[in-house]
Coordinates of C-alpha atoms in Angstrom, one line a residue:
Chain A
M1 CA 0.0 0.0 0.0
A2 CA 1.3 3.5 -0.8
S3 CA 2.2 5.6 2.2
D4 CA -1.2 7.3 2.1
L5 CA -2.3 8.7 5.5
L6 CA -5.8 7.4 4.9
G7 CA -4.7 3.9 3.8
I8 CA -6.8 1.1 5.2
Y9 CA -6.1 -2.6 5.5
L10 CA -9.1 -4.9 5.6
V11 CA -8.1 -7.9 7.8
P12 CA -10.5 -10.9 7.6
L13 CA -10.2 -12.8 10.9
G14 CA -10.7 -16.5 11.5
G15 CA -11.4 -17.4 7.9
A16 CA -14.3 -14.9 8.0
F17 CA -17.0 -15.2 5.3
G18 CA -15.4 -18.3 3.6
A19 CA -16.5 -18.6 0.0
R20 CA -18.5 -15.3 0.3
R21 CA -15.4 -13.3 1.2
A22 CA -14.8 -11.8 -2.2
E23 CA -18.5 -11.0 -2.6
L24 CA -18.5 -9.1 0.7
L25 CA -15.0 -7.6 1.0
E26 CA -14.3 -6.4 -2.5
P27 CA -17.4 -4.2 -2.7
L28 CA -16.8 -3.1 0.9
G29 CA -13.3 -2.1 0.0
R30 CA -14.5 -0.1 -3.0
R31 CA -17.1 1.7 -1.0
L32 CA -14.7 2.6 1.8
A33 CA -12.2 3.9 -0.6
Q34 CA -14.8 6.0 -2.3
T35 CA -16.2 7.5 0.9
L36 CA -12.9 8.0 2.7
G37 CA -10.9 8.8 -0.4
C38 CA -8.0 6.5 0.2
A39 CA -6.4 3.2 -0.8
V40 CA -8.0 0.1 0.7
E41 CA -6.3 -3.3 0.6
V42 CA -7.4 -6.8 1.8
T43 CA -4.5 -8.5 3.6
T44 CA -3.9 -12.2 4.3
C45 CA -2.6 -11.5 7.8
E46 CA -4.3 -13.9 10.2
L47 CA -4.9 -13.5 14.0
D48 CA -5.3 -16.3 16.5
L49 CA -8.9 -16.0 17.5
A50 CA -8.4 -18.5 20.3
L51 CA -6.6 -15.8 22.3
S52 CA -9.7 -13.6 22.4
H53 CA -12.2 -16.3 23.1
E54 CA -13.8 -16.4 26.5
R55 CA -15.3 -19.8 27.1
G56 CA -17.8 -18.8 29.7
R57 CA -19.5 -16.4 27.3
D58 CA -18.6 -18.1 24.1
Q59 CA -17.7 -14.7 22.7
H60 CA -14.6 -12.9 21.6
N61 CA -13.1 -10.0 23.6
A62 CA -12.9 -7.1 21.1
L63 CA -10.3 -5.3 23.1
V64 CA -7.9 -8.3 22.8
L65 CA -8.5 -8.4 19.0
L66 CA -7.8 -4.7 18.7
E67 CA -4.5 -5.1 20.4
Q68 CA -3.6 -7.9 18.1
L69 CA -4.6 -5.9 15.1
A70 CA -2.6 -2.9 16.2
A71 CA 0.5 -5.2 16.6
L72 CA 0.3 -6.5 13.0
P73 CA 3.4 -5.8 11.0
L74 CA 1.7 -3.5 8.5
D75 CA 2.2 0.1 7.4
P76 CA 2.1 2.0 10.7
A77 CA 0.5 5.0 9.0
A78 CA -2.5 2.9 7.8
R79 CA -5.6 1.9 9.7
R80 CA -6.3 -1.8 10.0
L81 CA -10.0 -2.9 10.1
G82 CA -10.6 -6.5 11.3
L83 CA -13.7 -8.2 10.0
C84 CA -15.1 -11.3 11.5
E85 CA -18.1 -13.5 12.0
A86 CA -17.4 -14.1 15.7
D87 CA -19.7 -12.6 18.4
L88 CA -17.8 -9.8 20.1
F89 CA -18.0 -8.4 23.6
I90 CA -16.2 -6.1 25.9
P91 CA -16.1 -7.0 29.6
M92 CA -18.8 -4.7 30.8
L93 CA -21.2 -5.2 27.9
T94 CA -23.3 -8.0 26.6
H95 CA -22.1 -7.5 23.0
V96 CA -20.7 -5.0 20.5
F97 CA -21.2 -4.8 16.8
G98 CA -17.7 -3.4 16.5
L99 CA -15.0 -1.5 18.4
A100 CA -12.2 0.9 17.6
Q101 CA -9.2 2.5 19.2
L102 CA -10.2 6.2 19.5
R103 CA -7.5 8.0 17.4
G104 CA -5.7 4.7 17.2
P105 CA -4.8 2.4 14.3
A106 CA -7.2 -0.5 14.8
A107 CA -10.9 -1.2 14.5
I108 CA -13.0 -4.3 14.3
V109 CA -16.5 -5.1 13.0
S110 CA -18.4 -8.4 13.3
S111 CA -21.1 -9.6 11.1
H112 CA -22.5 -11.9 13.9
R113 CA -25.3 -9.6 15.0
L114 CA -25.6 -7.7 11.7
A115 CA -26.6 -10.7 9.5
P116 CA -30.3 -10.8 8.6
D117 CA -30.3 -14.3 10.1
P118 CA -28.2 -13.6 13.2
G119 CA -25.6 -16.1 14.1
S120 CA -25.8 -18.0 10.8
T121 CA -22.5 -19.0 9.4
L122 CA -21.8 -17.4 6.1
R123 CA -19.3 -20.1 5.2
T124 CA -21.5 -23.2 5.2
A125 CA -25.0 -21.8 4.5
G126 CA -24.8 -18.8 2.2
P127 CA -27.4 -16.2 2.8
A128 CA -30.0 -15.4 0.1
P129 CA -28.9 -12.6 -2.3
K130 CA -31.1 -10.0 -0.8
D131 CA -29.8 -10.8 2.7
L132 CA -26.3 -10.5 1.3
V133 CA -27.0 -7.0 0.0
L134 CA -28.4 -6.0 3.4
L135 CA -25.4 -7.5 5.2
R136 CA -23.1 -5.7 2.9
E137 CA -24.8 -2.4 3.6
R138 CA -24.6 -2.9 7.4
L139 CA -21.0 -3.9 7.2
E140 CA -20.2 -0.8 5.3
K141 CA -22.0 1.4 7.8
E142 CA -20.3 -0.2 10.8
S143 CA -16.9 -0.2 9.1
L144 CA -17.2 3.6 8.4
H145 CA -18.4 4.1 11.9
E146 CA -15.5 2.3 13.6
L147 CA -13.0 3.8 11.2
G148 CA -14.5 7.2 12.1
H149 CA -13.5 6.6 15.7
T150 CA -9.9 5.8 14.6
F151 CA -9.8 9.3 13.1
G152 CA -11.0 10.8 16.4
L153 CA -14.7 11.1 15.8
V154 CA -17.1 10.4 18.7
H155 CA -20.8 9.6 18.4
C156 CA -22.8 12.2 16.5
T157 CA -26.3 13.4 17.4
G158 CA -27.4 13.6 13.8
P159 CA -29.6 10.5 13.4
E160 CA -28.6 9.9 9.8
C161 CA -24.9 10.4 10.2
V162 CA -22.9 7.1 10.2
M163 CA -21.3 8.3 13.4
H164 CA -24.6 8.2 15.2
S165 CA -24.6 5.6 18.0
A166 CA -26.4 2.4 17.0
T167 CA -26.8 -0.5 19.4
D168 CA -29.6 -2.2 17.4
V169 CA -29.6 -3.3 13.8
L170 CA -32.6 -1.2 13.1
E171 CA -30.6 1.8 14.1
V172 CA -27.8 0.7 11.9
D173 CA -30.3 0.5 9.0
L174 CA -31.7 4.0 9.8
R175 CA -28.2 5.5 9.5
A176 CA -26.9 6.6 6.1
A177 CA -23.6 5.2 4.8
H178 CA -21.9 8.6 5.0
F179 CA -20.6 11.3 7.4
C180 CA -22.6 14.4 8.1
R181 CA -20.9 17.7 7.2
R182 CA -19.7 18.3 10.7
C183 CA -18.1 14.9 11.1
R184 CA -16.7 14.9 7.6
A185 CA -14.9 18.2 8.5
H186 CA -13.0 16.3 11.2
L187 CA -11.8 13.6 8.9
P188 CA -8.2 13.9 7.5
S189 CA -8.3 15.7 4.2
R190 CA -8.0 13.5 1.1
Chain B
M1 CA -21.2 16.3 17.2
A2 CA -21.7 14.2 20.3
Q3 CA -23.0 15.4 23.6
E4 CA -21.3 18.4 25.3
L5 CA -18.2 17.2 27.2
R6 CA -19.3 15.7 30.5
R7 CA -17.0 14.0 33.0
I8 CA -17.7 10.4 34.2
L9 CA -15.9 8.7 37.1
I10 CA -15.6 4.9 36.8
V11 CA -14.7 3.0 40.0
D12 CA -13.9 -0.6 39.6
D13 CA -11.0 -2.8 40.7
D14 CA -11.3 -4.9 37.5
N15 CA -9.0 -3.4 34.9
G16 CA -10.8 -5.0 32.1
V17 CA -14.2 -3.7 33.1
R18 CA -12.8 -0.2 33.9
D19 CA -10.9 0.1 30.7
S20 CA -13.7 -1.2 28.5
M21 CA -16.2 1.1 30.0
Q22 CA -13.8 4.0 29.6
K23 CA -13.2 3.3 25.9
W24 CA -16.9 2.8 25.3
L25 CA -18.0 6.0 27.0
E26 CA -15.2 8.0 25.4
M27 CA -16.7 7.1 22.0
D28 CA -20.0 8.7 23.2
G29 CA -18.0 11.9 23.6
Y30 CA -17.6 11.9 27.4
E31 CA -14.4 12.5 29.3
V32 CA -13.8 9.4 31.5
V33 CA -11.6 8.9 34.4
G34 CA -11.0 5.5 36.0
A35 CA -10.2 4.7 39.7
Q36 CA -9.2 1.2 40.8
D37 CA -10.5 1.6 44.4
A38 CA -12.6 3.7 46.7
A39 CA -9.7 5.7 48.2
T40 CA -8.5 6.8 44.7
A41 CA -12.0 7.7 43.8
L42 CA -12.5 9.9 46.9
G43 CA -9.2 11.6 46.3
L44 CA -10.2 12.4 42.7
L45 CA -13.6 13.7 43.9
E46 CA -12.0 16.1 46.4
R47 CA -9.9 17.6 43.6
E48 CA -12.0 17.4 40.5
A49 CA -15.6 17.8 39.4
F50 CA -17.6 15.0 37.8
D51 CA -21.1 14.7 36.4
L52 CA -21.7 11.0 37.1
A53 CA -20.0 8.2 39.0
L54 CA -20.3 4.5 38.0
V55 CA -19.3 2.4 41.1
D56 CA -18.8 -1.3 41.3
I57 CA -20.5 -2.8 44.3
R58 CA -17.8 -5.3 45.2
M59 CA -14.3 -4.0 45.7
P60 CA -11.6 -4.9 48.1
G61 CA -11.5 -2.6 51.1
M62 CA -14.4 -0.1 51.0
D63 CA -17.2 -1.5 48.9
G64 CA -19.4 0.4 46.5
V65 CA -22.3 0.9 48.9
E66 CA -20.0 2.6 51.5
L67 CA -18.2 4.6 48.8
Q68 CA -21.6 5.8 47.6
R69 CA -22.3 7.0 51.2
R70 CA -19.0 8.8 51.3
I71 CA -19.6 10.4 47.9
R72 CA -22.8 11.9 49.1
Q73 CA -20.8 13.6 51.8
V74 CA -18.3 15.0 49.3
D75 CA -20.7 15.9 46.5
H76 CA -24.3 15.4 47.5
D77 CA -25.7 16.1 44.0
L78 CA -23.4 13.7 42.1
P79 CA -25.5 11.0 40.5
V80 CA -24.1 7.6 41.5
V81 CA -24.9 4.4 39.6
I82 CA -24.1 1.1 41.3
V83 CA -22.7 -1.7 39.1
T84 CA -23.4 -5.2 40.3
A85 CA -22.7 -8.7 38.9
Y86 CA -26.1 -10.0 40.0
A87 CA -29.0 -7.9 41.0
S88 CA -32.2 -9.1 42.8
I89 CA -35.1 -6.8 43.4
E90 CA -33.8 -6.6 47.1
T91 CA -30.4 -5.5 45.9
A92 CA -32.0 -2.9 43.6
V93 CA -34.2 -1.5 46.3
E94 CA -31.4 -1.5 48.8
V95 CA -29.0 0.5 46.6
L96 CA -31.8 2.9 45.6
K97 CA -32.8 3.4 49.2
R98 CA -29.2 4.3 50.0
G99 CA -29.3 7.1 47.4
A100 CA -28.0 5.6 44.2
M101 CA -29.6 7.0 41.1
D102 CA -29.8 3.6 39.5
Y103 CA -28.0 0.3 39.2
L104 CA -26.6 -1.8 36.4
T105 CA -26.1 -5.5 36.2
K106 CA -23.0 -6.8 34.4
P107 CA -22.8 -7.5 31.6
V108 CA -25.1 -4.7 30.5
D109 CA -26.8 -4.2 27.1
P110 CA -25.1 -1.3 25.3
D111 CA -28.4 0.4 24.6
D112 CA -29.3 0.3 28.3
L113 CA -25.9 1.8 29.3
S114 CA -26.2 4.6 26.8
R115 CA -29.7 5.4 27.9
L116 CA -28.8 5.4 31.6
V117 CA -25.8 7.7 31.1
R118 CA -27.8 10.1 29.0
R119 CA -30.6 10.1 31.6
A120 CA -28.2 10.6 34.5
L121 CA -26.6 13.6 32.7
Q122 CA -29.7 15.3 31.7
R123 CA -29.4 18.7 33.4
D124 CA -32.9 19.8 32.7
A125 CA -34.9 18.2 35.5
G126 CA -38.1 19.2 33.8
A127 CA -37.2 17.3 30.7
E128 CA -36.3 14.2 32.7
S129 CA -39.4 12.2 32.5
A130 CA -41.9 14.9 33.2
A131 CA -44.5 12.2 33.1
S132 CA -42.6 9.5 34.8
G133 CA -43.3 10.3 38.5
R134 CA -39.6 10.1 39.3
P135 CA -39.4 6.3 39.1
G136 CA -36.1 6.1 41.0
E137 CA -37.4 8.0 43.9
V138 CA -40.6 6.1 44.0
A139 CA -38.9 2.7 43.6
R140 CA -36.7 3.7 46.6
A141 CA -39.8 3.9 48.7
A142 CA -40.9 0.4 47.7
G143 CA -38.4 -0.9 50.3
E144 CA -41.0 -0.5 53.0
L145 CA -43.5 -2.4 51.0
L146 CA -41.1 -5.3 50.8
A147 CA -40.1 -5.1 54.5
G148 CA -42.8 -7.5 55.8
Q149 CA -42.3 -11.2 56.6
T150 CA -45.9 -12.5 56.4
R151 CA -46.9 -15.0 53.7
E152 CA -49.0 -12.4 51.9
I153 CA -46.1 -9.9 51.6
A154 CA -43.6 -12.7 50.7
R155 CA -46.0 -13.7 47.9
A156 CA -46.3 -10.1 46.7
R157 CA -42.5 -9.7 46.8
D158 CA -42.0 -12.9 44.7
L159 CA -44.5 -11.7 42.2
I160 CA -43.0 -8.3 41.9
A161 CA -39.6 -9.9 41.3
E162 CA -41.1 -12.2 38.7
A163 CA -42.9 -9.3 37.0
A164 CA -39.6 -7.4 36.9
R165 CA -37.9 -10.3 35.1
T166 CA -40.5 -10.7 32.4
D167 CA -42.1 -8.2 29.9
Q168 CA -45.7 -9.4 30.4
P169 CA -48.6 -7.1 31.4
V170 CA -49.2 -6.8 35.1
L171 CA -52.3 -6.1 37.1
I172 CA -51.9 -4.8 40.6
T173 CA -54.9 -4.7 42.9
G174 CA -55.3 -3.5 46.4
E175 CA -57.0 -1.0 48.6
R176 CA -55.9 2.6 48.6
G177 CA -52.7 3.2 50.4
T178 CA -51.4 -0.4 50.0
G179 CA -48.6 0.6 47.8
R180 CA -49.9 -0.2 44.3
H181 CA -47.9 2.7 42.8
L182 CA -44.8 1.7 44.7
A183 CA -45.1 -1.9 43.5
A184 CA -45.5 -0.7 39.9
A185 CA -42.5 1.6 40.3
A186 CA -40.5 -1.3 41.8
I187 CA -41.3 -3.5 38.8
H188 CA -40.4 -0.9 36.3
G189 CA -37.3 0.1 38.3
A190 CA -36.0 -3.4 38.4
S191 CA -37.0 -4.3 34.8
R192 CA -34.9 -3.9 31.7
R193 CA -37.2 -1.1 30.7
R194 CA -36.1 1.1 33.6
F195 CA -33.9 3.2 31.5
F196 CA -37.0 4.5 29.7
D197 CA -40.0 6.2 31.3
L198 CA -42.7 5.1 33.6
V199 CA -45.6 7.0 32.2
P200 CA -48.8 7.2 34.3
F201 CA -52.2 7.5 32.6
D202 CA -55.3 8.0 34.8
C203 CA -58.3 6.1 33.5
R204 CA -60.8 8.0 35.7
G205 CA -63.4 10.4 34.3
L206 CA -62.5 9.9 30.6
D207 CA -64.6 10.3 27.5
E208 CA -63.5 9.6 23.9
A209 CA -62.2 13.2 23.4
S210 CA -60.3 13.4 26.7
F211 CA -58.9 9.8 26.2
E212 CA -57.4 10.9 22.9
R213 CA -56.2 14.2 24.2
L214 CA -54.6 12.9 27.4
L215 CA -53.0 9.7 25.9
L216 CA -52.4 10.4 22.2
A217 CA -52.0 14.2 21.8
P218 CA -48.6 15.8 22.5
A219 CA -48.3 17.5 25.9
C220 CA -48.4 21.3 25.9
S221 CA -45.3 21.4 28.1
G222 CA -42.3 19.1 28.1
P223 CA -40.8 17.4 25.1
G224 CA -43.9 17.7 22.9
K225 CA -44.7 14.0 22.8
S226 CA -47.8 12.3 23.8
R227 CA -47.9 9.9 26.8
F228 CA -48.3 7.1 24.3
Q229 CA -45.0 8.1 22.7
L230 CA -43.2 8.9 26.0
A231 CA -43.9 5.3 27.1
D232 CA -42.0 3.9 24.1
G233 CA -39.4 1.6 25.5
G234 CA -40.8 2.0 29.0
T235 CA -43.9 1.3 30.9
L236 CA -47.4 2.7 30.6
L237 CA -49.0 2.7 34.0
L238 CA -52.8 2.5 33.7
E239 CA -54.1 4.0 36.9
A240 CA -57.6 3.1 38.2
V241 CA -58.2 0.9 35.2
D242 CA -61.4 -0.3 36.9
A243 CA -62.9 3.2 36.2
L244 CA -62.4 3.1 32.5
P245 CA -65.8 3.7 30.8
P246 CA -67.0 0.6 28.8
G247 CA -67.1 2.7 25.6
L248 CA -63.3 3.2 25.8
Q249 CA -62.3 -0.4 26.7
G250 CA -62.2 -1.6 23.1
T251 CA -60.0 1.4 22.2
L252 CA -57.5 0.6 25.0
L253 CA -57.5 -3.1 24.1
Q254 CA -56.7 -2.2 20.5
L255 CA -53.8 0.0 21.7
L256 CA -52.5 -2.7 24.0
E257 CA -52.6 -5.3 21.3
S258 CA -51.2 -3.3 18.3
K259 CA -49.1 -0.8 20.2
T260 CA -50.1 1.5 17.4
A261 CA -52.3 4.6 17.5
H262 CA -54.0 6.7 14.9
P263 CA -54.5 10.1 16.4
P264 CA -56.9 12.3 14.6
G265 CA -55.1 14.5 12.1
A266 CA -51.9 12.6 12.3
R267 CA -50.4 11.7 8.9
Q268 CA -48.8 8.5 10.1
P269 CA -49.7 6.1 12.8
L270 CA -47.8 6.3 16.1
V271 CA -46.0 3.1 17.3
S272 CA -44.9 2.7 20.9
D273 CA -43.2 -0.4 22.4
F274 CA -44.4 -0.2 26.0
R275 CA -45.2 -2.6 28.8
A276 CA -48.5 -2.2 30.5
I277 CA -49.0 -2.2 34.2
A278 CA -52.6 -1.6 35.4
I279 CA -53.7 -0.6 38.8
S280 CA -57.1 -1.3 40.3
E281 CA -58.7 -0.7 43.6
I282 CA -61.1 -3.6 43.1
P283 CA -60.5 -7.1 41.8
L284 CA -61.1 -6.9 38.1
R285 CA -62.5 -10.4 37.8
A286 CA -65.5 -9.3 39.9
L287 CA -66.0 -6.4 37.5
V288 CA -66.0 -8.7 34.5
E289 CA -68.7 -10.8 36.2
T290 CA -70.9 -7.7 36.7
G291 CA -70.3 -6.5 33.1
G292 CA -68.3 -3.5 34.1
L293 CA -65.2 -4.7 32.2
S294 CA -64.8 -6.5 29.0
E295 CA -63.5 -10.0 29.3
A296 CA -61.0 -9.4 26.5
L297 CA -59.5 -6.4 28.2
Y298 CA -59.3 -8.3 31.5
Y299 CA -57.3 -11.2 29.9
R300 CA -55.1 -8.7 28.2
L301 CA -54.2 -6.9 31.5
A302 CA -54.3 -9.8 34.0
V303 CA -51.4 -11.8 32.8
L304 CA -49.5 -11.4 36.1
V305 CA -51.7 -10.5 38.9
I306 CA -50.4 -9.0 42.2
E307 CA -52.8 -8.6 45.1
L308 CA -51.5 -6.3 47.8
P309 CA -53.0 -7.0 51.2
P310 CA -54.5 -4.4 53.4
L311 CA -52.4 -3.6 56.4
R312 CA -55.0 -5.0 58.8
A313 CA -54.5 -8.4 57.1
I314 CA -50.7 -8.4 57.8
A315 CA -50.8 -6.9 61.3
S316 CA -47.7 -8.8 62.4
D317 CA -45.7 -6.9 59.7
V318 CA -46.7 -3.5 61.1
P319 CA -43.6 -3.2 63.4
L320 CA -41.2 -4.2 60.5
I321 CA -42.8 -1.8 58.0
A322 CA -42.9 1.0 60.6
Q323 CA -39.2 0.5 61.3
A324 CA -38.4 0.6 57.6
L325 CA -40.5 3.7 57.2
L326 CA -38.7 5.4 60.1
E327 CA -35.3 4.6 58.6
R328 CA -36.2 6.1 55.3
I329 CA -37.8 9.2 56.8
R330 CA -34.7 9.8 58.9
A331 CA -32.4 9.2 55.9
E332 CA -34.5 11.8 53.9
D333 CA -34.5 14.4 56.7
T334 CA -31.3 14.6 58.7
T335 CA -32.8 17.3 60.9
L336 CA -35.0 14.7 62.6
P337 CA -33.9 13.4 66.0
A338 CA -31.6 10.3 66.0
L339 CA -34.3 7.8 66.7
E340 CA -33.4 4.1 66.7
G341 CA -36.9 2.5 66.7
F342 CA -40.1 2.1 68.6
A343 CA -40.6 1.3 72.3
A344 CA -42.8 -1.6 73.3
G345 CA -45.7 0.6 74.2
A346 CA -45.6 2.4 70.8
L347 CA -45.6 -0.9 69.0
E348 CA -48.6 -2.0 71.0
R349 CA -50.4 1.2 70.0
L350 CA -49.6 0.6 66.3
A351 CA -50.8 -3.0 66.6
S352 CA -54.1 -2.1 68.0
H353 CA -55.1 0.1 65.1
D354 CA -56.9 -1.3 62.0
W355 CA -55.2 1.0 59.5
P356 CA -58.0 1.8 57.0
G357 CA -55.5 4.1 55.1
N358 CA -53.0 1.2 55.0
V359 CA -49.2 1.8 54.5
A360 CA -49.9 5.4 53.5
E361 CA -51.6 6.1 56.8
L362 CA -48.8 4.3 58.7
A363 CA -46.2 6.4 56.9
N364 CA -48.1 9.5 58.0
V365 CA -48.2 8.4 61.6
V366 CA -44.5 7.5 61.7
R367 CA -43.5 10.8 60.1
R368 CA -45.4 12.8 62.7
A369 CA -44.0 10.6 65.5
A370 CA -40.4 11.0 64.2
A371 CA -40.8 14.7 64.4
A372 CA -42.3 14.7 67.9
A373 CA -40.4 12.0 69.7
A374 CA -37.2 12.3 71.7
P375 CA -34.3 9.8 71.2
P376 CA -33.6 7.0 71.4
L377 CA -37.0 5.4 70.9
I378 CA -40.4 6.5 69.8
T379 CA -42.8 6.0 72.7
D380 CA -46.6 5.5 72.7
V381 CA -47.0 9.2 73.6
A382 CA -45.7 10.2 70.1
I383 CA -48.0 7.7 68.3
E384 CA -51.2 9.5 67.2
V385 CA -53.6 7.2 65.5
R386 CA -57.1 8.4 64.7
P387 CA -60.1 6.0 64.7
G388 CA -61.3 5.7 61.2
G389 CA -57.9 6.5 59.7
E390 CA -56.6 9.7 58.2

């Protein structure tokens, strides 16, 4: 990747999305590149998901995954966005759709609770085409949201801004896949 | 962009919990400071100003409940939310009685956390649930209702706990003064809907026009939403449902079933996800039998039924409830004498009364006695009960 300040690596974790990977990540990469005006690249770096797995909850600790993502030997100027199917949590909360290091290099988004059929595995039982479109939209919004945090943005009160807080998939669907003018002004210039 | 910058103090000895809460709330735009124990927290509070404290209940050394008490001495107005790993209705009532604004059970749903923090930081007290009847304050008072040991009170306590765990409609019946509103507030305050409003709606004296105006039309003051909309996510408290005219029972039933309203003149239907709790002075089943209430509405409301006994039926609980009332009254008013309890003669006096006004009347008697008595005990001289009640 060129040493572009806004470069983004997409890092699929734990064999995420299986045979559907290209169908999901290629359009996602194009949309992120378009919205953020930067180069986006899918890497083959892998993380050990077992390190973040908590047996008692059968979920993965998003904070552990963020640390692992931040430590990957990639261009230090670029953001790295982990994408997984695992159900994510942080110790205080029941679940998170994604998480980011505020003004840091790493972010992560999970499809687990975004899929129209929550918890279904995308690798063995592919979703119907319309479900795939919906999932792609949700992944795009959540990816933009978490990447926004890595650029220092906090939650926005504008209900349609992608930085508006969403703790429910319906709220994710209500948000647009773009930043409002005020939030956009805080993004690094292209 | 985000909320205006407010400062939140998180006190938890678990680094993982503290750090994850801090990161999560920072993304909401708050400035967050962590403290690993009570001593560090108190040190911070002496030097810096905060808008909210989230305090873990179990910590080595000083626990969260004691820390909350100390915080009130340092900064009386600071809202404190207690964080627990497991909360029963008794725990909830206990921490609320001791002055916490609310409590959270780990792990918490992210939506509930955001709601709670927003609510705690609302500076405009008028905007905070103008219609809610201060659910935290009212739920605090439910402690007295739960103080009894008789089988009737134990049964009511179990049902309140069960109702708090589920999302089903609840019907609470009992004479005036038995604590029906407190029971409703306790259910709401311990349910997962507690971060939203408890919205009362009085069913007395309504006709079709006033029903629509009072339930479906936006309030003239406040946030400009109707009670129906304000109850979205929370609880709609149907007061005196036994007094609802027959002509409106079908309309209420339709609202309860569809959670959708079509106010006159509105371009779109209103949708509200609320839980209904109904209060009645008389058993509704009897009203159905006399034709005063439609059977369909009865079955819709009476999924969980809680019958609160009159005080005369739980006479052996009167001393316990009186003691609990005294403790709350003293905690609320520190100018009152340092009274420890009741002398034997005072308890005899209380036991000999038939309490037609129930717990409300007992509270009034204890309040007056607390103001008149000399420490350490309230004697029979200070107990003024009036035949026939208040």
